Each structure stands twice: as C-alpha cells, then as structure tokens.
Amino acid sequence: MSAVSNKQPASVGRSAALTGHARVPGDKSISHRALILASLATGTSRICGLLEGDDVLATANAMRAMGAHIEKQENGDWQVIGVGPMGLTSPAAPLDFGNAGTGVRLVMGLVAGAGIDAEFTGDASLSSRPMGRVLDPLRQMGAQADAADGGRLPVHIKAAPLMPASITPDIASAQVKSAILLAGLGIAGDICVREKIATRGHSETMLELFGANVSVTEADGFHNVTLHNPTGPSRLTAVDLNVPGDPSSAAFPMIAALSVPGSDVVLENIMLNRQRDGLMRVLRDMGATIEVMNERHASGETCADLRVKYSALHGIDVSADIAPDMIDEFPALAIAAAGAQGTTHMAGLAELRVKESDRLAAMEAGLKSNGVSVEAGADWLRVTGAPGANGITGRIAGGGMVETHHDHRIAMAFLCLGLVADHPVTVDDRAMIATSFPEFFDLMAGLGAQID
Ligand code: S3P
C-alpha cells in the first residue's frame, strides 16, 4: 500500500513575454530581525511591509511565547509591544520554528543572552541542518546548550550568565554573527564578531535603529562588528520600521523576465545592499539589462525600483568571493545560466549543501532531468546553456519532474525554468514556497506567467 502524499505539485510551460509592475513581499532577513528587536525593546514598534511568510510567522509565535505582544493591525502594519531589557520569560512549550533557519539561529542567540530556558524544534529539513555553528560560539560566551547528535535540533538552552568575548567565526554567516550579537544584548561589556568576509549587516544596522551602541571597523583584514554594553544589558527603544522588498524573492521574477523573450517588467521597492546584490552584479556581467530607478532610503536600507528586460545572456566564471553576497540566489542564477550562451562556472558554494536542502545536489538533479548540461563538485556548479536557448529555438528540453526536498527556492527556480522550456517543468511540491514568498503564484500570473 503506498503512503498518502500531502505534496502539491505545480507545472509550468513555455510563456509569452512577461510585462507589468510587481511588488515582492518584505525582506525575510529584515522581517525576522524587526520582530526580534521590537520584542525586546521598551515601547510599541510598528512594522510596515513585514513578510507574512511561514518562516517569519514562526519567529512571531516564538517571541509571543516569550512575552512580547505582536498583532497585525487593520491597516496591514504589525504592532509589537516589547518586554524591555531582560524582560523575556521562559516559554512554556518548545519553540517550533518550522523550516526557518534564520529564525531558529537568531533566537537561540537571543535566548542564550536573556537568562531564560527554551527548547527549539523544527520540521524535518530544519532538524537536519547544523546548529553547532551557532551553539559553539555561544558556548564560548558561557552559554549552556544541549543538542541532538551532530549538533542538530532539538536544542535546549538553559539559563546561564554570559561573558564579553571576541569571536572569529569559521564560516561567513550572517546568522552566526547575528546570534552572537543578539546574545551580547544581555551582557555587561563588549561582544565583538571578527568576520573574515563581511556578511549581510542587517542586524547591526537595525540594532543601531533601536538605539544599541554598535561600531563597525575594518582592521587587520577583518570586518569587526562590536556591540558595546559598558553598563549592563542593552536598552532598546521601540521604533517604526519599513521593510523593503526582498531581493532574494525578486531574483525569481528577475531571471524569468531576463529569460523570456520580449519581457519588460518593473519590480518595485527592492532592497539594494552590497551584501545582497551579488546576483544583480553577476547577471549584468552576463549581459543583463537591469535599470535602477527611484533610489531611496527606508529604515537604514536603500531600495529602488528595478526595470528588467529580456536580455541575451552569456556564461561567465562567477568567483567564490561574491558567493556570500548572493548565497540564496544560486538556484536562480543556475536557471538563468541554463538559458545563457556558453558555460557559467560558480565557485565557493560549500554552504549550499546545508541550506533548506542540499541545493547543489537538488540543482544538479533538477537541471539534468530537464535536459540541461550540468556538473557539480563539492563546492562548485557548472551549467552550460544552449546557443539559441531562451525560448528562441527551444533548446531547453524541460519535461522533468523536480524533487524540491522541502526547499522553497528550488521550487521557484524550476518553475522559472519551465517558462522557457519545450515541455512543461513540474516540481513535486509547491507548499514550501509559502515560507518566503506566499504571493509567488499571483505575482507571476500578474506578469503573464501561468503556473498550474
Ligand atoms: C540569512 C543569512 C544567510 C541566508 C539566509 C538568511 C540572514 O544564511 O542564507 O537565508 O538573515 O542572516 P548564512 O548567514 O548562514 O549564510
């Protein structure tokens, strides 16, 4: 007897030109941080444009379980009444983060510094991901944390006093940096994170907005982020925040518009940030036409409208140096590369093996099953596009069934491939797309892409 499957497949075939304006949801990294810091602040914060994806809602539930009051208002904004310094309380039940790696890792740091106990759980994908990268530096600061074998969930953090420290993480990870800084909110003294490669700085930017004393310096080849607490735990003050559109979500309509002949779309209010714009830089080097319009500032970040037109792309070598600036965008880039003339070689991708799925393996298998020439190594991916691809002579066969492995970005990437393939591309499950981009299907339909 076969097991009952709850999977919801989706299919997409060759599309006519994509046109029009679209607004992607709020940035996931900023949304998690906004809820966490507002929950710890004194006073009432208002958050406009919060991403209402499952990952961020899991963080909201966790913060509620530790004492914050978080509610959506009638006008669509979110109101957060914070607990004030050291005001978090131990949750009565385990905190279930579902699929949310950023949420669980950041909140582990917060809890370690808050003098409370909490247990952390997640879905099958999150439970297979490494947590030692966060727990080890927290233990260096004095945290008491137990994890399942291999440093996996469930994790139990017990109340323990933390000490000032200077920590040099082994891997370039904004999640690790942020967990250490959030733990530092509860101590007296300085916490310094010494990054060999600077990662997205949203935590430090937002900590400053909430009134924390943060400094960022470059010295001896390190990017140093320090939280200063000379007189005890940080005192955060509530603020009103505007969450800009998520460049990692915009990546999908962007590569779709670049790939489908005749397309011309405007993606509104997209965050531009040096540690998040690697995909745009690489696509431009491949020949993409992406125009930045109406550049403006919101809540410490820059955002703009992006006009993206169909472009004949060519393959390039993507250096490992740029990988941290586009770490979530490689599934999208691999699809753009499948429609580009020549070979695109992407290096420095070891971290892709421990994202929501093993993204190198998932991209390799999915591209192969759709007739695209691809090779993968331990930390690299090479995709060769067909001359005359991009739908002109229909050289992407398609017709494959893609295993998404519970990974939202694998699902969205392959649905974009279907738009330029000879035969429809099917993904085994669309459900996980709601973790980061619940509006994906409606937004793509609004631009003219029909996905069933
Ligand atoms: C994130 C950092 C990145 C990214 C993740 C969000 C963040 O992870 O992949 O989707 O919000 O800090 P790493 O920092 O572990 O690379």
Coordinates of N, CA, C and O in Angstrom, one line a residue, residues 78-213:
W78 N 2.1 45.8 11.4 CA 2.2 44.9 12.6 C 2.7 45.8 13.7 O 3.6 46.6 13.6
Q79 N 2.0 45.6 14.9 CA 2.4 46.3 16.1 C 3.0 45.3 17.1 O 2.5 44.2 17.3
V80 N 4.2 45.7 17.6 CA 4.9 44.9 18.6 C 5.1 45.7 19.9 O 5.7 46.8 19.9
I81 N 4.6 45.1 21.0 CA 4.8 45.8 22.3 C 5.9 44.9 23.0 O 5.8 43.7 23.3
G82 N 7.1 45.6 23.2 CA 8.3 44.8 23.6 C 8.3 44.6 25.1 O 7.5 45.3 25.9
V83 N 9.1 43.7 25.6 CA 9.2 43.4 27.0 C 10.2 44.2 27.8 O 10.2 44.2 29.0
G84 N 11.1 45.0 27.1 CA 12.1 45.7 27.8 C 13.3 44.9 28.1 O 13.3 43.7 28.0
P85 N 14.4 45.5 28.6 CA 15.7 44.8 28.8 C 15.5 43.7 29.8 O 14.9 43.8 30.8
M86 N 16.0 42.5 29.4 CA 16.0 41.3 30.2 C 14.5 40.9 30.6 O 14.3 40.3 31.6
G87 N 13.5 41.3 29.8 CA 12.1 41.1 30.2 C 11.6 39.8 29.5 O 10.4 39.5 29.8
L88 N 12.3 39.1 28.7 CA 11.8 37.8 28.1 C 11.6 36.8 29.2 O 12.4 36.7 30.2
T89 N 10.6 35.9 29.0 CA 10.3 34.9 30.0 C 10.4 33.5 29.3 O 10.2 33.4 28.1
S90 N 10.8 32.5 30.1 CA 11.0 31.1 29.5 C 9.6 30.7 28.9 O 8.6 30.7 29.6
P91 N 9.6 30.2 27.7 CA 8.4 29.7 27.1 C 7.9 28.4 27.7 O 8.7 27.6 28.2
A92 N 6.6 28.3 27.8 CA 6.0 27.1 28.5 C 6.2 25.8 27.7 O 6.3 24.7 28.2
A93 N 6.3 26.0 26.3 CA 6.4 24.8 25.4 C 7.6 25.0 24.5 O 8.1 26.1 24.4
P94 N 8.1 23.9 23.8 CA 9.2 24.1 22.9 C 8.8 25.2 21.8 O 7.7 25.2 21.4
L95 N 9.8 25.9 21.4 CA 9.6 26.9 20.3 C 9.8 26.2 19.0 O 10.9 25.7 18.7
D96 N 8.7 26.1 18.2 CA 8.8 25.3 16.9 C 9.0 26.3 15.7 O 8.1 27.1 15.4
F97 N 10.2 26.2 15.1 CA 10.5 27.2 14.0 C 10.2 26.7 12.7 O 10.6 27.3 11.7
G98 N 9.5 25.5 12.6 CA 9.1 25.0 11.2 C 10.4 24.8 10.4 O 11.3 24.1 10.7
N99 N 10.4 25.6 9.2 CA 11.5 25.5 8.3 C 12.5 26.6 8.4 O 13.5 26.7 7.6
A100 N 12.4 27.5 9.4 CA 13.1 28.8 9.5 C 14.5 28.7 10.1 O 14.6 28.8 11.3
G101 N 15.5 28.6 9.3 CA 16.9 28.6 9.8 C 17.3 29.9 10.4 O 17.9 29.9 11.4
T102 N 16.9 31.0 9.8 CA 17.3 32.3 10.3 C 16.6 32.5 11.6 O 17.3 32.9 12.6
G103 N 15.3 32.2 11.7 CA 14.6 32.4 13.0 C 15.2 31.6 14.1 O 15.5 32.2 15.2
V104 N 15.4 30.3 13.9 CA 15.9 29.5 15.0 C 17.3 29.9 15.4 O 17.5 30.0 16.6
R105 N 18.1 30.2 14.5 CA 19.5 30.5 14.9 C 19.6 31.9 15.6 O 20.3 32.0 16.6
L106 N 18.9 32.9 15.1 CA 18.9 34.2 15.8 C 18.3 34.1 17.1 O 18.8 34.7 18.1
V107 N 17.2 33.4 17.3 CA 16.5 33.4 18.6 C 17.3 32.5 19.6 O 17.3 32.8 20.8
M108 N 18.1 31.5 19.1 CA 18.9 30.8 20.0 C 19.9 31.8 20.7 O 20.2 31.7 21.9
G109 N 20.5 32.7 19.9 CA 21.4 33.7 20.4 C 20.7 34.6 21.4 O 21.2 34.8 22.5
L110 N 19.5 35.0 21.0 CA 18.8 35.9 21.9 C 18.5 35.3 23.3 O 18.7 35.9 24.3
V111 N 18.0 34.0 23.2 CA 17.7 33.3 24.4 C 18.9 33.1 25.3 O 18.8 33.2 26.5
A112 N 20.0 32.7 24.7 CA 21.3 32.5 25.5 C 21.6 33.7 26.3 O 22.1 33.6 27.4
G113 N 21.4 34.9 25.8 CA 21.8 36.1 26.5 C 20.7 36.6 27.4 O 20.9 37.6 28.1
A114 N 19.5 36.0 27.4 CA 18.3 36.5 28.1 C 18.1 35.9 29.5 O 17.2 36.3 30.2
G115 N 19.0 35.0 29.9 CA 18.9 34.4 31.2 C 17.6 33.6 31.4 O 17.0 33.5 32.5
I116 N 17.2 32.9 30.3 CA 16.0 32.1 30.3 C 16.3 30.7 29.7 O 17.3 30.5 29.1
D117 N 15.3 29.8 29.9 CA 15.4 28.4 29.3 C 14.5 28.3 28.1 O 13.4 28.8 28.2
A118 N 14.9 27.6 27.1 CA 14.0 27.3 26.0 C 14.5 26.1 25.2 O 15.7 25.9 25.1
E119 N 13.5 25.4 24.6 CA 13.8 24.3 23.8 C 13.4 24.7 22.3 O 12.4 25.4 22.2
F120 N 14.2 24.3 21.4 CA 14.0 24.7 20.0 C 13.7 23.4 19.1 O 14.6 22.5 19.2
T121 N 12.7 23.5 18.3 CA 12.4 22.3 17.4 C 12.1 22.9 16.0 O 12.0 24.1 15.8
G122 N 12.0 22.0 15.0 CA 11.7 22.5 13.6 C 11.2 21.3 12.8 O 11.1 20.2 13.3
D123 N 11.0 21.5 11.5 CA 10.5 20.5 10.6 C 11.7 19.5 10.2 O 12.8 19.7 10.7
A124 N 11.4 18.6 9.4 CA 12.4 17.6 9.0 C 13.6 18.3 8.4 O 14.8 17.9 8.7
S125 N 13.4 19.2 7.5 CA 14.5 19.9 6.8 C 15.4 20.7 7.9 O 16.6 20.6 7.9
L126 N 14.7 21.5 8.7 CA 15.5 22.3 9.7 C 16.2 21.4 10.7 O 17.3 21.7 11.2
S127 N 15.6 20.2 11.0 CA 16.2 19.3 12.0 C 17.4 18.6 11.4 O 18.1 17.9 12.2
S128 N 17.6 18.7 10.1 CA 18.8 18.1 9.5 C 19.9 19.1 9.4 O 21.0 18.8 8.9
R129 N 19.7 20.3 9.7 CA 20.7 21.4 9.5 C 21.6 21.6 10.7 O 21.1 21.5 11.8
P130 N 22.8 22.0 10.4 CA 23.8 22.1 11.6 C 23.5 23.4 12.4 O 23.3 24.5 11.9
M131 N 23.5 23.2 13.7 CA 23.3 24.3 14.7 C 24.5 24.6 15.5 O 24.6 25.6 16.2
G132 N 25.5 23.7 15.4 CA 26.8 23.8 16.1 C 27.5 25.1 15.8 O 28.1 25.8 16.6
R133 N 27.3 25.6 14.5 CA 27.9 26.8 14.1 C 27.5 28.0 14.9 O 28.2 29.0 15.1
V134 N 26.3 27.9 15.5 CA 25.8 29.0 16.4 C 26.1 28.6 17.9 O 26.5 29.4 18.7
L135 N 25.8 27.3 18.2 CA 26.0 26.9 19.6 C 27.4 27.0 20.1 O 27.7 27.4 21.3
D136 N 28.4 26.7 19.2 CA 29.8 26.7 19.7 C 30.2 28.1 20.1 O 30.7 28.3 21.2
P137 N 30.0 29.2 19.3 CA 30.4 30.5 19.8 C 29.6 30.9 21.0 O 30.1 31.6 21.9
L138 N 28.3 30.5 21.1 CA 27.5 30.9 22.3 C 28.1 30.2 23.5 O 28.2 30.8 24.6
R139 N 28.6 28.9 23.4 CA 29.2 28.2 24.5 C 30.5 29.0 24.9 O 30.8 29.1 26.1
Q140 N 31.2 29.5 23.9 CA 32.5 30.2 24.2 C 32.1 31.4 25.1 O 33.0 31.9 25.9
M141 N 30.9 32.0 24.9 CA 30.5 33.1 25.8 C 30.0 32.7 27.1 O 29.6 33.5 27.9
G142 N 29.8 31.3 27.3 CA 29.3 30.8 28.6 C 27.9 30.2 28.5 O 27.4 29.7 29.6
A143 N 27.4 30.1 27.4 CA 26.0 29.5 27.3 C 26.0 28.0 27.6 O 27.0 27.3 27.3
Q144 N 24.9 27.6 28.1 CA 24.7 26.1 28.3 C 23.7 25.6 27.3 O 22.5 26.0 27.4
A145 N 24.2 24.8 26.4 CA 23.2 24.3 25.3 C 23.4 22.9 25.1 O 24.6 22.4 24.9
D146 N 22.3 22.1 25.0 CA 22.4 20.7 24.6 C 21.7 20.6 23.2 O 20.7 21.2 23.0
A147 N 22.3 19.7 22.4 CA 21.8 19.5 21.1 C 21.7 18.0 20.8 O 22.4 17.2 21.5
A148 N 20.9 17.6 19.8 CA 20.8 16.2 19.4 C 22.1 15.9 18.6 O 22.9 16.8 18.4
D149 N 22.4 14.6 18.3 CA 23.6 14.2 17.7 C 23.9 15.1 16.5 O 23.0 15.4 15.7
G150 N 25.2 15.4 16.3 CA 25.6 16.2 15.2 C 25.3 17.7 15.3 O 25.3 18.4 14.3
G151 N 25.0 18.1 16.6 CA 24.6 19.5 16.8 C 23.3 19.9 16.1 O 23.2 21.0 15.6
R152 N 22.4 19.0 16.1 CA 21.1 19.2 15.4 C 20.0 19.5 16.4 O 20.2 19.4 17.6
L153 N 18.8 20.0 15.9 CA 17.6 20.1 16.7 C 17.1 18.8 17.2 O 17.4 17.8 16.4
P154 N 16.4 18.6 18.3 CA 16.1 19.7 19.2 C 17.3 20.2 20.0 O 18.1 19.4 20.4
V155 N 17.3 21.5 20.3 CA 18.3 22.1 21.1 C 17.6 22.7 22.4 O 16.5 23.2 22.3
H156 N 18.4 22.5 23.5 CA 17.8 23.1 24.7 C 18.9 24.1 25.3 O 20.0 23.7 25.5
I157 N 18.5 25.3 25.5 CA 19.4 26.3 26.0 C 18.9 26.6 27.5 O 17.7 26.9 27.7
K158 N 19.8 26.5 28.4 CA 19.5 26.7 29.8 C 20.0 28.1 30.3 O 21.1 28.5 29.8
A159 N 19.4 28.7 31.2 CA 19.8 30.0 31.7 C 21.2 29.9 32.3 O 21.5 29.0 33.1
A160 N 22.1 30.8 31.8 CA 23.5 30.9 32.3 C 24.0 32.3 32.0 O 23.6 32.8 31.0
P161 N 24.8 32.8 32.9 CA 25.4 34.1 32.6 C 26.4 34.1 31.5 O 27.2 33.2 31.5
L162 N 26.4 35.1 30.6 CA 27.3 35.1 29.5 C 28.4 36.2 29.8 O 28.2 37.1 30.6
M163 N 29.6 36.0 29.1 CA 30.7 36.9 29.4 C 31.0 37.7 28.1 O 30.8 37.1 27.0
P164 N 31.7 38.8 28.2 CA 32.2 39.5 27.0 C 33.2 38.6 26.2 O 33.8 37.7 26.9
A165 N 33.2 38.8 24.9 CA 34.1 37.9 24.1 C 34.4 38.5 22.8 O 33.7 39.5 22.4
S166 N 35.4 38.1 22.1 CA 35.7 38.4 20.8 C 35.8 37.2 20.0 O 36.6 36.3 20.3
I167 N 34.9 37.0 19.0 CA 34.8 35.7 18.3 C 35.0 35.8 16.8 O 34.5 36.8 16.2
T168 N 35.8 34.9 16.3 CA 36.1 34.9 14.8 C 35.4 33.6 14.3 O 36.0 32.5 14.4
P169 N 34.2 33.8 13.7 CA 33.6 32.6 13.1 C 34.4 31.9 12.0 O 35.1 32.6 11.3
D170 N 34.3 30.6 11.9 CA 35.0 29.9 10.9 C 34.4 30.1 9.5 O 35.0 30.0 8.5
I171 N 33.0 30.3 9.5 CA 32.4 30.4 8.2 C 31.8 31.8 8.0 O 31.5 32.5 9.1
A172 N 31.6 32.3 6.8 CA 31.0 33.6 6.5 C 29.5 33.4 6.7 O 28.8 32.8 5.8
S173 N 28.9 33.8 7.8 CA 27.5 33.6 8.0 C 26.9 34.7 8.8 O 27.3 34.9 10.0
A174 N 25.9 35.4 8.2 CA 25.2 36.5 9.0 C 24.4 35.9 10.1 O 24.1 36.6 11.1
Q175 N 23.9 34.7 9.9 CA 23.1 34.1 11.0 C 24.0 33.9 12.2 O 23.6 34.1 13.4
V176 N 25.2 33.4 12.0 CA 26.1 33.2 13.2 C 26.5 34.5 13.8 O 26.4 34.7 15.0
K177 N 26.9 35.5 13.0 CA 27.2 36.8 13.5 C 26.0 37.4 14.3 O 26.2 37.9 15.4
S178 N 24.8 37.3 13.8 CA 23.6 37.9 14.4 C 23.3 37.2 15.7 O 22.9 37.8 16.7
A179 N 23.5 35.9 15.8 CA 23.2 35.1 17.0 C 24.1 35.6 18.1 O 23.7 35.8 19.3
I180 N 25.4 35.8 17.8 CA 26.4 36.3 18.8 C 26.0 37.7 19.3 O 26.0 38.0 20.5
L181 N 25.7 38.5 18.3 CA 25.3 39.9 18.7 C 24.1 39.9 19.6 O 24.0 40.7 20.6
L182 N 23.1 39.1 19.2 CA 21.8 39.1 20.0 C 22.1 38.6 21.4 O 21.5 39.0 22.4
A183 N 23.0 37.6 21.5 CA 23.3 37.1 22.8 C 24.0 38.2 23.6 O 23.8 38.3 24.8
G184 N 24.8 39.0 22.9 CA 25.5 40.1 23.6 C 24.6 41.1 24.2 O 25.0 41.9 25.0
L185 N 23.3 41.2 23.7 CA 22.4 42.2 24.2 C 22.2 42.1 25.7 O 21.8 43.0 26.4
G186 N 22.4 40.8 26.3 CA 22.1 40.6 27.7 C 23.3 40.7 28.6 O 23.2 40.4 29.8
I187 N 24.5 41.0 28.1 CA 25.7 41.0 29.0 C 26.2 42.4 29.3 O 25.8 43.4 28.7
A188 N 27.1 42.5 30.3 CA 27.8 43.7 30.6 C 29.2 43.6 30.0 O 29.9 42.7 30.2
G189 N 29.5 44.6 29.1 CA 30.8 44.5 28.4 C 30.6 44.4 26.9 O 29.5 44.5 26.4
D190 N 31.7 44.2 26.2 CA 31.7 44.2 24.7 C 31.6 42.8 24.1 O 32.3 41.9 24.6
I191 N 30.9 42.7 23.1 CA 30.9 41.5 22.2 C 31.4 41.9 20.9 O 30.8 42.8 20.2
C192 N 32.4 41.2 20.4 CA 32.9 41.6 19.1 C 32.9 40.3 18.2 O 33.3 39.3 18.6
V193 N 32.4 40.5 16.9 CA 32.4 39.4 15.9 C 33.4 39.9 14.9 O 33.3 40.9 14.3
R194 N 34.5 39.1 14.7 CA 35.5 39.4 13.7 C 35.2 38.5 12.4 O 35.5 37.3 12.4
E195 N 34.7 39.2 11.4 CA 34.4 38.4 10.2 C 35.6 38.5 9.2 O 36.1 39.6 8.9
K196 N 35.9 37.3 8.6 CA 37.0 37.3 7.6 C 36.4 37.9 6.3 O 37.1 38.5 5.5
I197 N 35.1 37.6 6.0 CA 34.4 38.2 4.9 C 33.1 38.8 5.5 O 32.4 38.1 6.2
A198 N 32.9 40.1 5.1 CA 31.7 40.7 5.7 C 30.4 40.1 5.1 O 30.3 39.8 3.9
T199 N 29.5 39.8 6.0 CA 28.2 39.2 5.6 C 27.1 40.3 5.8 O 27.4 41.4 6.4
R200 N 25.9 40.0 5.3 CA 24.9 41.0 5.4 C 24.8 41.6 6.8 O 24.8 41.0 7.8
G201 N 24.7 43.0 6.8 CA 24.8 43.7 8.0 C 23.5 44.2 8.6 O 23.5 45.2 9.3
H202 N 22.4 43.5 8.3 CA 21.1 44.0 8.7 C 21.0 44.0 10.2 O 20.3 44.9 10.8
S203 N 21.6 43.1 10.9 CA 21.5 43.1 12.4 C 22.1 44.3 13.0 O 21.5 45.0 13.8
E204 N 23.3 44.7 12.5 CA 24.0 45.8 13.1 C 23.3 47.1 12.7 O 23.1 48.0 13.6
T205 N 22.8 47.2 11.5 CA 22.0 48.4 11.1 C 20.8 48.5 11.9 O 20.5 49.6 12.4
M206 N 20.1 47.4 12.1 CA 18.8 47.6 12.9 C 19.0 47.8 14.4 O 18.3 48.5 15.0
L207 N 20.1 47.1 14.9 CA 20.4 47.4 16.3 C 20.6 48.9 16.6 O 20.1 49.4 17.6
E208 N 21.3 49.5 15.7 CA 21.5 51.0 15.8 C 20.2 51.7 15.8 O 20.0 52.7 16.5
L209 N 19.3 51.3 14.9 CA 18.0 52.0 14.8 C 17.2 51.9 16.1 O 16.6 52.8 16.5
F210 N 17.4 50.8 16.8 CA 16.7 50.6 18.1 C 17.5 51.2 19.3 O 17.1 51.0 20.4
G211 N 18.7 51.8 18.9 CA 19.4 52.6 20.0 C 20.5 51.8 20.6 O 21.1 52.3 21.6
A212 N 20.9 50.6 20.1 CA 22.0 49.9 20.7 C 23.3 50.6 20.3 O 23.4 51.3 19.2
N213 N 24.4 50.4 21.0 CA 25.7 51.0 20.8 C 26.5 50.0 20.0 O 27.1 49.1 20.6

